[in-house]
XYZ file of C-alpha atoms in Angstrom:
713
model
C -46.139 43.137 203.755
C -42.594 41.855 201.875
C -41.379 38.300 200.697
C -37.472 37.977 201.730
C -36.064 41.604 199.963
C -39.742 42.113 197.784
C -41.948 44.322 197.982
C -45.734 44.386 197.543
C -48.435 47.301 197.457
C -50.203 47.791 200.973
C -54.334 47.876 200.053
C -56.818 50.057 202.268
C -53.056 51.948 203.753
C -54.890 55.003 204.029
C -57.483 54.047 205.554
C -56.343 52.331 207.819
C -53.769 54.110 208.626
C -56.966 57.093 209.812
C -58.525 55.106 211.329
C -55.319 54.395 214.351
C -55.785 58.265 214.664
C -58.567 59.277 216.988
C -60.297 62.793 215.718
C -60.594 66.005 217.238
C -63.045 66.593 219.541
C -63.018 64.443 223.061
C -63.656 59.835 222.708
C -65.182 57.987 224.034
C -63.136 54.403 223.694
C -62.006 53.862 220.489
C -65.939 55.456 218.467
C -66.255 57.095 215.392
C -66.040 60.388 217.070
C -67.662 62.359 214.294
C -70.533 63.692 215.712
C -69.144 63.873 219.316
C -69.878 66.893 222.675
C -67.102 69.190 223.047
C -67.667 68.782 226.704
C -66.478 72.148 228.157
C -68.750 75.122 228.273
C -67.332 77.426 225.135
C -69.105 76.363 222.500
C -67.217 78.620 219.361
C -67.685 76.763 216.543
C -70.015 74.619 215.117
C -71.407 71.530 217.813
C -73.279 68.763 216.965
C -74.414 68.624 221.064
C -76.417 71.656 221.500
C -76.668 73.537 224.903
C -79.245 75.276 227.510
C -77.497 78.257 226.891
C -77.873 80.653 223.652
C -74.389 80.317 222.072
C -72.572 79.992 218.695
C -72.388 76.944 218.212
C -75.098 75.642 219.195
C -77.624 74.783 215.866
C -79.926 77.757 215.182
C -82.738 75.481 215.664
C -81.935 74.771 219.080
C -81.069 78.391 219.563
C -84.575 79.941 218.206
C -86.508 77.282 220.457
C -84.881 78.342 223.256
C -85.425 81.608 222.790
C -88.940 81.239 222.336
C -89.005 79.012 225.818
C -87.946 82.412 227.116
C -90.185 84.854 225.218
C -93.113 82.846 226.647
C -91.664 80.829 228.900
C -93.316 76.445 229.917
C -96.807 77.084 231.468
C -96.791 73.107 232.866
C -93.406 73.195 233.810
C -89.764 71.230 232.415
C -90.066 68.334 230.312
C -88.323 65.464 231.933
C -85.092 64.405 230.120
C -86.219 61.358 227.752
C -82.335 61.407 225.831
C -82.384 59.046 222.595
C -79.881 56.347 221.303
C -78.055 59.089 219.218
C -77.867 61.436 222.301
C -76.433 58.933 224.974
C -72.620 60.137 224.695
C -74.703 63.834 225.242
C -75.503 63.111 228.349
C -77.996 64.629 229.698
C -76.112 67.712 229.107
C -75.857 68.417 225.834
C -78.668 68.029 223.063
C -78.565 67.150 219.531
C -81.362 68.704 217.824
C -83.724 65.272 217.255
C -83.353 64.943 221.292
C -84.263 67.960 222.303
C -87.641 67.324 220.309
C -87.958 63.698 221.782
C -86.900 65.733 225.182
C -89.469 67.633 225.136
C -92.102 66.081 222.930
C -91.727 62.633 224.165
C -94.633 61.753 221.669
C -93.786 61.618 218.031
C -96.002 64.235 216.291
C -98.147 62.327 213.407
C -99.184 64.660 212.377
C -98.181 68.875 210.885
C -99.930 71.556 213.098
C -102.105 73.692 210.698
C -99.485 76.829 211.347
C -96.521 74.395 210.503
C -98.227 73.694 206.848
C -96.690 76.785 205.685
C -93.578 74.860 206.294
C -94.191 72.330 203.877
C -92.440 71.011 200.687
C -95.057 69.987 197.959
C -97.678 67.139 199.758
C -96.201 63.783 198.309
C -98.240 62.452 195.325
C -99.102 59.207 196.622
C -99.238 59.089 200.417
C -101.995 57.271 203.145
C -102.876 61.349 204.206
C -104.258 60.037 207.119
C -105.500 63.569 208.990
C -106.544 64.365 205.262
C -108.709 61.007 206.284
C -110.185 61.693 208.969
C -110.626 64.827 208.373
C -112.814 64.075 205.132
C -115.038 60.856 207.419
C -115.172 62.863 210.291
C -117.246 65.975 207.665
C -119.291 62.695 206.244
C -120.617 61.619 209.329
C -121.965 64.655 210.484
C -123.988 64.986 207.338
C -127.381 64.302 208.232
C -128.924 64.531 205.119
C -126.121 61.856 203.714
C -128.062 58.523 203.342
C -126.175 55.844 206.029
C -124.884 53.720 202.832
C -123.601 56.717 200.654
C -121.583 57.838 203.974
C -119.728 54.117 204.176
C -119.395 54.640 200.504
C -117.969 57.299 200.082
C -115.572 56.904 202.861
C -114.689 53.393 201.287
C -113.404 55.221 198.136
C -111.024 58.719 200.477
C -109.036 55.315 201.531
C -108.924 54.481 198.307
C -107.952 57.028 196.563
C -104.399 57.789 198.852
C -102.501 55.457 196.636
C -105.033 53.207 194.728
C -106.659 53.836 190.693
C -110.716 54.315 191.924
C -113.612 53.370 189.919
C -115.945 55.398 190.613
C -118.678 54.625 188.518
C -119.375 51.480 191.146
C -120.536 54.379 193.646
C -123.693 54.026 194.659
C -123.851 57.909 195.228
C -127.843 59.235 194.672
C -127.897 61.616 197.136
C -127.785 65.804 196.515
C -125.274 65.495 199.460
C -123.863 62.420 198.433
C -122.899 63.224 195.251
C -121.669 67.079 196.531
C -119.379 65.452 198.502
C -118.386 62.697 195.048
C -117.418 65.378 192.899
C -115.323 66.537 195.673
C -113.716 63.022 195.712
C -113.261 63.387 191.387
C -111.502 66.943 192.119
C -109.326 65.559 195.193
C -107.844 62.965 193.197
C -106.888 64.652 190.324
C -104.547 67.234 192.556
C -103.168 63.923 194.268
C -102.623 62.983 190.312
C -101.252 66.252 189.142
C -104.158 66.986 186.273
C -104.769 71.012 188.549
C -106.491 71.856 184.945
C -109.474 69.291 186.780
C -108.485 69.995 189.813
C -110.249 73.860 189.745
C -112.383 72.427 186.754
C -113.844 70.583 189.814
C -113.710 71.963 193.116
C -115.049 76.099 190.973
C -117.938 73.701 190.348
C -118.435 72.683 193.912
C -117.655 77.133 195.133
C -120.991 76.716 195.380
C -122.264 73.546 197.053
C -124.918 73.719 199.284
C -123.023 71.273 201.813
C -121.191 73.560 203.937
C -118.052 71.630 204.510
C -117.051 70.378 200.720
C -117.583 74.626 199.787
C -114.851 75.612 201.715
C -112.628 72.811 201.831
C -113.006 73.925 197.084
C -112.096 77.237 198.214
C -109.363 76.130 200.718
C -108.425 73.916 198.151
C -107.499 76.768 194.814
C -104.765 77.779 197.171
C -102.919 74.259 197.417
C -103.276 74.043 193.640
C -101.853 76.896 192.845
C -98.453 76.070 195.064
C -98.162 72.451 193.471
C -98.384 73.457 190.344
C -95.885 76.621 191.316
C -92.794 73.844 192.672
C -93.895 71.354 190.618
C -90.969 72.354 188.221
C -88.743 73.026 190.512
C -86.873 70.059 191.554
C -83.177 69.407 189.803
C -82.016 66.054 188.391
C -81.727 64.447 192.095
C -85.020 65.676 193.070
C -83.773 68.382 195.203
C -85.710 72.010 194.798
C -84.088 73.709 192.568
C -84.351 77.167 193.620
C -86.979 80.182 193.852
C -86.422 81.540 190.450
C -87.834 78.343 188.997
C -90.606 78.980 189.961
C -94.042 79.308 188.371
C -95.102 82.932 189.137
C -98.060 82.357 187.754
C -99.440 79.318 189.326
C -97.719 81.571 192.602
C -100.109 84.537 192.507
C -103.058 81.994 191.126
C -102.054 80.809 195.140
C -101.603 84.428 196.788
C -105.412 85.130 195.119
C -106.570 82.516 196.744
C -105.553 82.735 200.530
C -106.801 86.233 200.500
C -110.571 85.012 198.496
C -110.499 81.688 201.161
C -109.716 84.381 204.360
C -112.471 86.791 202.991
C -115.427 84.021 202.488
C -114.297 82.331 205.953
C -111.669 84.437 208.905
C -112.650 82.065 211.191
C -113.081 79.048 208.885
C -111.558 75.759 209.705
C -108.252 76.053 207.319
C -108.112 79.811 208.476
C -104.558 78.936 210.543
C -103.300 77.115 207.536
C -104.111 80.044 205.000
C -102.234 82.392 207.733
C -98.777 79.749 207.608
C -99.415 79.219 203.664
C -99.257 83.349 202.710
C -95.803 82.868 204.236
C -94.788 79.849 201.546
C -95.602 81.808 198.729
C -93.515 85.384 200.326
C -91.137 82.099 200.201
C -91.454 81.090 196.975
C -91.851 84.662 195.116
C -88.484 86.522 196.975
C -90.173 88.405 198.837
C -87.725 88.637 201.848
C -89.115 91.648 204.314
C -92.885 89.582 204.415
C -91.548 86.465 205.419
C -89.085 87.852 208.053
C -91.763 90.114 209.772
C -94.152 87.035 209.589
C -91.242 84.873 210.933
C -90.313 87.753 213.626
C -93.834 87.726 214.936
C -94.721 83.859 215.547
C -91.017 83.839 217.147
C -92.820 86.233 219.980
C -95.815 84.453 220.033
C -95.654 81.276 219.638
C -95.591 79.277 222.866
C -92.291 77.733 224.607
C -93.693 74.241 225.348
C -96.136 73.744 222.075
C -94.221 71.663 219.680
C -95.103 74.078 217.139
C -92.125 76.312 217.993
C -90.150 73.001 216.963
C -91.774 73.346 213.855
C -91.999 77.095 213.162
C -87.325 76.603 214.478
C -87.148 74.115 211.199
C -89.007 76.470 208.760
C -87.057 79.273 209.097
C -83.654 77.520 209.200
C -84.879 75.762 206.456
C -86.343 78.850 204.286
C -83.896 81.777 205.456
C -80.999 81.543 207.689
C -79.553 79.656 204.819
C -78.527 82.550 203.079
C -75.382 84.334 202.317
C -76.815 87.623 203.492
C -79.221 86.646 205.763
C -78.367 89.432 208.458
C -78.877 92.593 206.407
C -82.000 90.808 205.323
C -82.889 90.880 208.449
C -81.962 94.433 209.717
C -83.696 95.789 206.196
C -86.537 94.145 207.562
C -87.201 96.483 210.387
C -88.037 96.197 214.238
C -86.853 92.471 213.926
C -84.461 91.952 217.245
C -85.838 88.024 217.580
C -84.186 87.041 214.296
C -81.767 88.964 214.544
C -79.978 87.755 217.260
C -80.390 84.443 216.064
C -78.570 85.490 212.901
C -75.382 87.168 214.726
C -75.103 83.815 217.100
C -74.555 82.104 213.698
C -72.513 85.053 212.664
C -69.710 84.664 216.191
C -69.157 81.265 214.558
C -65.199 80.699 214.889
C -64.332 78.920 211.344
C -61.074 77.010 211.762
C -58.494 79.178 210.766
C -59.883 82.371 209.944
C -60.208 84.915 212.472
C -62.904 86.338 214.294
C -64.967 88.027 211.869
C -67.953 89.873 213.582
C -66.781 93.686 214.944
C -67.527 95.319 218.119
C -68.604 97.199 215.465
C -70.386 95.710 213.409
C -72.572 94.767 216.495
C -72.864 98.487 217.918
C -74.976 99.822 214.434
C -77.361 97.150 215.399
C -77.869 98.503 218.976
C -81.468 100.775 217.940
C -83.109 97.431 216.567
C -82.837 96.113 220.223
C -84.093 98.988 222.010
C -87.597 96.572 223.076
C -84.692 93.363 224.073
C -81.838 95.490 225.882
C -81.330 91.713 227.640
C -81.071 90.486 224.557
C -78.766 92.917 223.098
C -76.548 92.386 226.612
C -76.143 88.998 226.192
C -75.148 89.257 222.013
C -72.686 91.448 223.228
C -70.703 89.681 225.896
C -70.927 86.820 223.458
C -68.908 88.685 221.372
C -66.682 90.203 223.565
C -65.972 86.572 224.776
C -65.539 84.525 221.160
C -63.201 87.676 220.644
C -60.555 86.395 223.443
C -61.363 90.179 224.803
C -61.287 91.405 228.959
C -63.399 89.194 230.726
C -63.847 91.684 233.166
C -66.141 93.769 230.597
C -68.274 91.243 230.360
C -69.019 90.439 234.251
C -69.913 94.623 233.476
C -72.324 93.302 231.114
C -74.462 90.760 233.085
C -75.000 90.879 236.756
C -74.937 88.425 238.733
C -78.554 87.184 239.496
C -77.183 83.740 240.532
C -79.261 82.837 243.293
C -82.400 82.905 241.125
C -85.253 80.431 241.819
C -85.786 79.770 238.257
C -84.265 80.612 235.308
C -85.800 81.064 231.673
C -83.124 80.626 228.897
C -82.317 83.993 227.727
C -81.558 83.489 232.203
C -79.406 81.234 231.909
C -77.516 81.627 229.062
C -76.729 85.255 230.793
C -75.002 83.706 233.961
C -73.733 80.452 232.083
C -71.574 83.483 230.286
C -70.799 84.803 232.792
C -69.857 81.996 235.238
C -67.720 81.498 231.924
C -65.996 84.707 232.463
C -65.201 84.345 236.146
C -62.772 81.501 235.193
C -61.398 83.409 232.292
C -60.076 85.918 235.300
C -59.530 82.757 238.010
C -62.166 84.599 239.792
C -61.780 82.938 244.120
C -64.842 83.024 244.275
C -66.093 80.719 240.805
C -67.119 77.703 242.651
C -69.500 79.616 244.686
C -71.189 81.117 242.098
C -71.679 77.711 240.422
C -73.219 76.892 243.344
C -75.887 79.326 244.124
C -77.046 78.661 240.303
C -77.811 75.065 241.093
C -80.636 76.191 243.005
C -82.699 77.578 239.880
C -81.473 75.419 236.895
C -84.454 73.099 236.169
C -83.094 68.889 236.183
C -82.877 69.107 232.155
C -80.159 70.785 230.640
C -79.730 73.780 232.690
C -78.686 71.669 235.928
C -75.697 69.733 234.452
C -74.435 71.891 232.327
C -73.585 74.019 235.712
C -72.295 71.275 237.690
C -70.009 70.483 234.541
C -69.259 74.382 235.146
C -68.062 73.707 238.980
C -66.611 70.484 238.340
C -64.227 72.568 236.020
C -63.850 74.834 237.812
C -62.651 71.482 240.849
C -60.706 69.688 238.475
C -58.467 72.562 237.223
C -57.712 73.470 241.425
C -57.015 69.772 242.335
C -60.002 69.479 243.862
C -60.874 66.266 241.923
C -62.115 64.327 245.462
C -64.355 66.839 246.756
C -66.134 66.240 243.131
C -66.659 62.561 244.831
C -67.237 63.025 247.772
C -70.276 61.942 249.393
C -73.373 64.954 249.392
C -70.936 66.260 246.238
C -73.114 68.484 244.510
C -72.317 67.462 241.184
C -74.415 64.084 240.930
C -74.904 64.071 236.962
C -73.256 60.599 235.652
C -71.868 61.704 233.216
C -70.053 63.886 234.068
C -68.277 62.121 236.815
C -67.655 59.367 233.690
C -65.260 61.374 232.350
C -63.428 62.176 235.906
C -63.066 58.716 236.740
C -61.299 57.926 233.470
C -59.154 60.798 233.098
C -57.995 62.747 236.368
C -59.552 60.074 239.488
C -57.192 58.494 241.336
C -57.042 55.888 242.404
C -58.613 55.985 245.562
C -61.091 58.148 243.349
C -62.223 54.630 241.747
C -62.229 51.932 245.062
C -64.041 54.540 246.686
C -67.255 54.896 243.986
C -66.447 51.168 242.694
C -67.803 50.513 246.043
C -70.480 52.915 246.417
C -73.524 50.831 246.030
C -76.065 54.203 245.251
C -73.591 55.286 242.369
C -75.404 53.837 238.695
C -74.290 50.373 237.535
C -72.939 52.259 234.737
C -70.647 54.268 236.656
C -69.514 51.813 239.141
C -68.841 49.980 235.742
C -66.759 52.216 234.693
C -65.088 52.692 237.531
C -63.839 49.259 238.434
C -63.228 48.903 234.199
C -60.558 52.042 234.616
C -59.020 50.957 237.698
C -58.394 48.211 236.829
C -57.426 49.021 233.512
C -54.156 51.703 234.737
C -53.854 48.611 236.860
C -51.777 46.327 234.146
C -51.764 49.656 232.001
C -49.383 51.705 234.212
C -47.396 48.751 235.298
C -49.263 48.703 239.980
C -49.791 44.724 239.459
C -49.460 44.053 242.868
C -52.547 46.319 243.032
C -54.665 44.274 239.623
C -54.602 41.923 242.270
C -55.750 43.220 244.764
C -58.139 44.974 242.860
C -59.383 42.093 241.521
C -60.001 40.480 244.424
C -62.764 43.124 245.126
C -63.924 43.564 241.788
C -67.826 42.404 242.067
C -69.079 39.153 241.184
C -71.880 39.565 238.891
C -69.553 42.743 236.876
C -70.366 41.460 233.345
C -67.986 40.944 230.986
C -69.945 41.693 227.642
C -70.392 45.296 225.341
C -67.152 46.015 223.725
C -64.501 48.055 223.932
C -65.885 51.000 221.417
C -67.540 53.046 223.201
C -68.609 53.321 226.586
C -70.293 56.361 226.498
C -73.027 53.831 224.226
C -72.739 50.940 225.914
C -75.815 50.353 228.877
C -73.122 47.495 230.633
C -69.629 48.055 230.307
C -66.669 44.984 230.860
C -65.611 45.818 233.925
C -65.690 41.682 233.855
C -63.781 41.345 231.214
C -60.797 41.351 233.810
C -61.504 38.060 234.589
C -63.265 36.454 232.180
C -61.124 37.313 229.706
C -59.458 35.477 226.981
C -56.005 35.010 228.431
C -54.171 32.893 225.873
C -54.433 31.144 222.564
C -51.827 29.831 220.509
C -48.881 30.969 223.027
C -50.175 29.091 226.237
C -50.659 31.006 229.090
C -51.462 31.472 233.212
C -54.791 33.995 234.249
C -54.656 37.346 233.916
C -53.993 37.143 237.965
C -51.603 34.894 237.708
C -49.562 37.321 235.060
C -49.799 40.154 237.192
C -48.669 39.061 240.342
C -45.750 37.713 237.911
C -45.273 40.927 237.768
C -45.749 42.203 241.273
C -42.967 39.908 242.320
C -39.928 40.344 239.002
C -41.704 43.075 236.554
C -39.068 42.353 234.773
C -40.155 38.459 233.669
C -40.316 37.846 229.890
C -42.620 35.575 230.462
C -45.167 37.676 231.614
C -44.473 40.551 230.368
C -45.593 38.512 226.816
C -48.824 36.720 228.477
C -49.944 40.497 229.413
C -50.284 41.741 226.027
C -51.690 38.699 225.045
C -54.423 39.833 226.940
C -54.686 43.095 225.277
C -54.355 40.941 221.936
C -57.077 38.912 222.328
C -59.645 40.881 224.122
C -59.671 43.944 221.806
C -57.318 46.366 223.496
C -54.964 47.044 220.510
C -57.801 50.647 219.790
C -58.784 51.229 222.895
C -58.648 54.260 224.729
C -59.829 55.824 227.852
C -61.988 59.476 226.974
C -59.569 61.592 225.906
C -60.661 65.356 226.660
C -59.370 67.719 223.186
C -58.069 70.720 224.880
C -56.694 71.402 227.620
C -58.090 74.096 231.056
C -61.604 74.674 229.885
C -61.962 71.238 229.184
C -64.235 68.041 231.247
C -60.927 65.854 232.253
C -58.724 67.474 231.213
C -56.253 68.164 234.311
C -53.817 65.694 235.260
C -54.026 62.110 235.750
C -54.725 61.071 239.144
C -53.001 57.782 238.072
C -49.919 57.777 238.763
C -47.462 55.693 236.100
C -47.131 56.283 232.798
C -49.103 53.576 230.106
C -47.360 51.090 228.378
C -48.544 49.703 225.239
C -48.260 46.210 223.232
C -45.764 47.163 221.586
C -43.602 48.181 223.908
C -43.608 44.689 225.665
C -42.024 42.966 222.815
C -38.975 45.433 222.751
C -38.216 44.750 226.482
C -38.847 40.973 225.253
C -36.473 41.398 222.337
C -33.664 44.088 223.983
C -33.762 41.534 226.557
C -30.652 38.766 224.892
C -30.381 36.839 228.187
C -34.199 36.086 227.529
C -35.443 32.246 226.809
C -35.364 31.946 222.934
C -39.165 30.968 222.960
C -39.297 34.200 224.856
C -37.632 36.282 221.769
C -39.101 34.331 218.590
C -41.692 35.450 219.879
C -41.542 38.146 220.394
C -40.554 38.914 217.230
C -42.850 37.428 215.808
C -46.113 39.229 217.064
C -43.782 43.239 216.383
C -43.533 42.457 213.543
C -46.983 41.044 212.922
C -48.246 44.316 214.485
C -47.488 45.784 211.277
C -49.272 42.954 209.036
C -51.459 43.579 206.508
C -52.083 47.744 207.004
C -47.939 48.737 207.433
C -49.184 50.473 209.933
C -48.596 49.538 213.519
C -51.485 47.617 215.456
C -50.766 48.176 218.800
C -49.216 51.768 220.082
C -53.158 52.637 220.686
C -55.271 54.890 219.064
C -53.277 58.361 218.418
C -54.588 61.818 218.200
C -53.061 63.305 215.382
C -51.136 61.798 212.884
C -47.647 63.451 214.183
C -47.748 61.369 217.327
C -48.910 58.355 214.726
C -46.058 58.145 212.833
C -43.755 58.466 215.746
C -44.846 54.980 216.676
C -43.889 53.656 213.810
C -40.864 51.277 213.360
C -38.702 51.909 210.224
C -39.043 49.060 207.774
C -35.810 48.325 208.113
C -35.626 47.603 211.950
C -39.196 45.756 211.482
C -36.360 43.851 208.181
C -34.001 43.096 210.871
C -36.895 41.126 213.403
C -38.019 39.309 210.633
C -34.033 38.517 208.920
C -32.988 37.560 213.155
C -36.531 35.564 213.447
C -35.691 33.990 210.176
C -32.074 33.559 210.960
C -30.970 33.210 214.697
C -35.049 30.906 215.750
C -35.734 28.524 212.103
C -37.140 26.015 214.091
C -39.346 27.371 216.187
C -42.949 27.298 215.201
C -43.210 30.663 214.805
C -40.070 31.296 212.396
C -41.816 28.588 210.269
C -45.048 30.628 209.837
C -44.112 34.504 209.819
C -44.004 34.398 205.736
C -43.720 37.872 205.431
C -43.185 41.776 206.711
C -44.780 44.933 206.764
């Protein structure tokens, strides 16, 4: 800021400038869009909002679950959508990984499946091991020779040892089975305390115990001892895994031998599935990639798609295998592994900013023999590569025959048809809209149908048929898709119609009313504002703020009736101000009062949804609302430029024009900007700001605004 002719440093200038710029990606109001869905069908780069179709931009875990649900489809029908709070901005069209898990398996998992224990990192030393405690107590309950008092005492000891010191000498245990269970607890206690020698000795002594559960557990626990000892020295200074080269090979060999011994003794034992799963952990820690890859391929092909085990498996594969730089070569070298190869290929097809497309047709063609048993998967990969490389879409259509009228779609079949529809869009095929409508019949309500609806909406948007999207009986019913279009391309007539349509959700109607009233003011349709505000429902709320309509339960449409319109500068209601501007658009007092309404109600940083692209993005068509937006600083410019304006009006305009730059020296009255260049263009030169300050001080020295303003920025 500057006092007189002296300048002072501006703290936090860069941070403020960044806050006024809308980052890449579509935007809901002025929300933090560090993670927001890209409202288009194509997904060329990693996107935090995944789709129900296999594609490069999906989280690889999502692609794996979709593939498993294709090979072993859900038996009980699709899950109902239950998006979490962090997924509301994705609607029912997109999903985060957590959102997918919550939608398909809404009950939070309290245990890890035995199969997935192969993926688990080293267990916690001190934890309330509910499952282990329950299993121990269940074994006690089955031991008929165990006195009741000893059963209770042993159960209490097992609960106590999870996270507390234990006084073993106080245990009232004397029976033979009771002594076996007590010895087991002492060995387990040593294990959780990382006393490997004592744990080994304790379980070795119990391997021939006459108590069946204890004997089997004593054969199983050496596996866990070996694995825990193997990774004991693998954490770095930050507590992260330092790499498989730090693994204790002798301890890992101990775990490998213990797995073989247990499965030989108990091929169908209580822990057989877990022991099989832990083979994968041994292979991973030992760098045995071929064994690990083949195991994962088999599990991808045989894990039920409707089981939460599919999600746990996807997480394991993602963490243990797919992060490697040379993963595609590793998978191809392992042999017959088309499923893993497809997942790795989709990841390879991602386009990185500033880099050309690197996945060549020859590279994919060399893999074709691997897909001899999965030709439908290979042709999807071939078509996907062509699409994202920008090749002839007609070749894609030849690869993917039309099956849009199918009664239902596996995720793989759905992906093939979605990509066909995207290719039709690129060719401008007149039958594209009909194709999307055909797909709707078989698309599942969860994630599939909304994606198809978006495809049709984008086509109708491109054809200038937005009114058809909102017509009675429209097949486009997804609220998130409609809400984007209401904010971007809808005409005033569409907004009024939706606002009055009691059959639509309240959130959608509120967005229609808010957008209509905001654009009435922002585009200079002041007479329409007066008529539209009269139709606003009396119960329209003013709560909710102006930061992210997608994440808010209510949209504050009532702000235009209940908001603040005056503070230090006296103004009538915004309805009266709009009526004045309708009669006299150049009324300077009314213009300043409109600026006050914007300022006092938080509109400076506000923007409706903005699509980040052209043609293929939802909401990227021409705005159906006439007129050009006017920001608050433009109102002040108009008053300042009018030398015939009343002194009080010009003084206040000068004061407010200067204050637009306080305290950051960046214009806070021009609205959010899509780029830094756009933001820079909205800045008044320092000389002009100085001239405003000087004119206020010299021409209107007795004004309260001149007296209160000490600096310019």
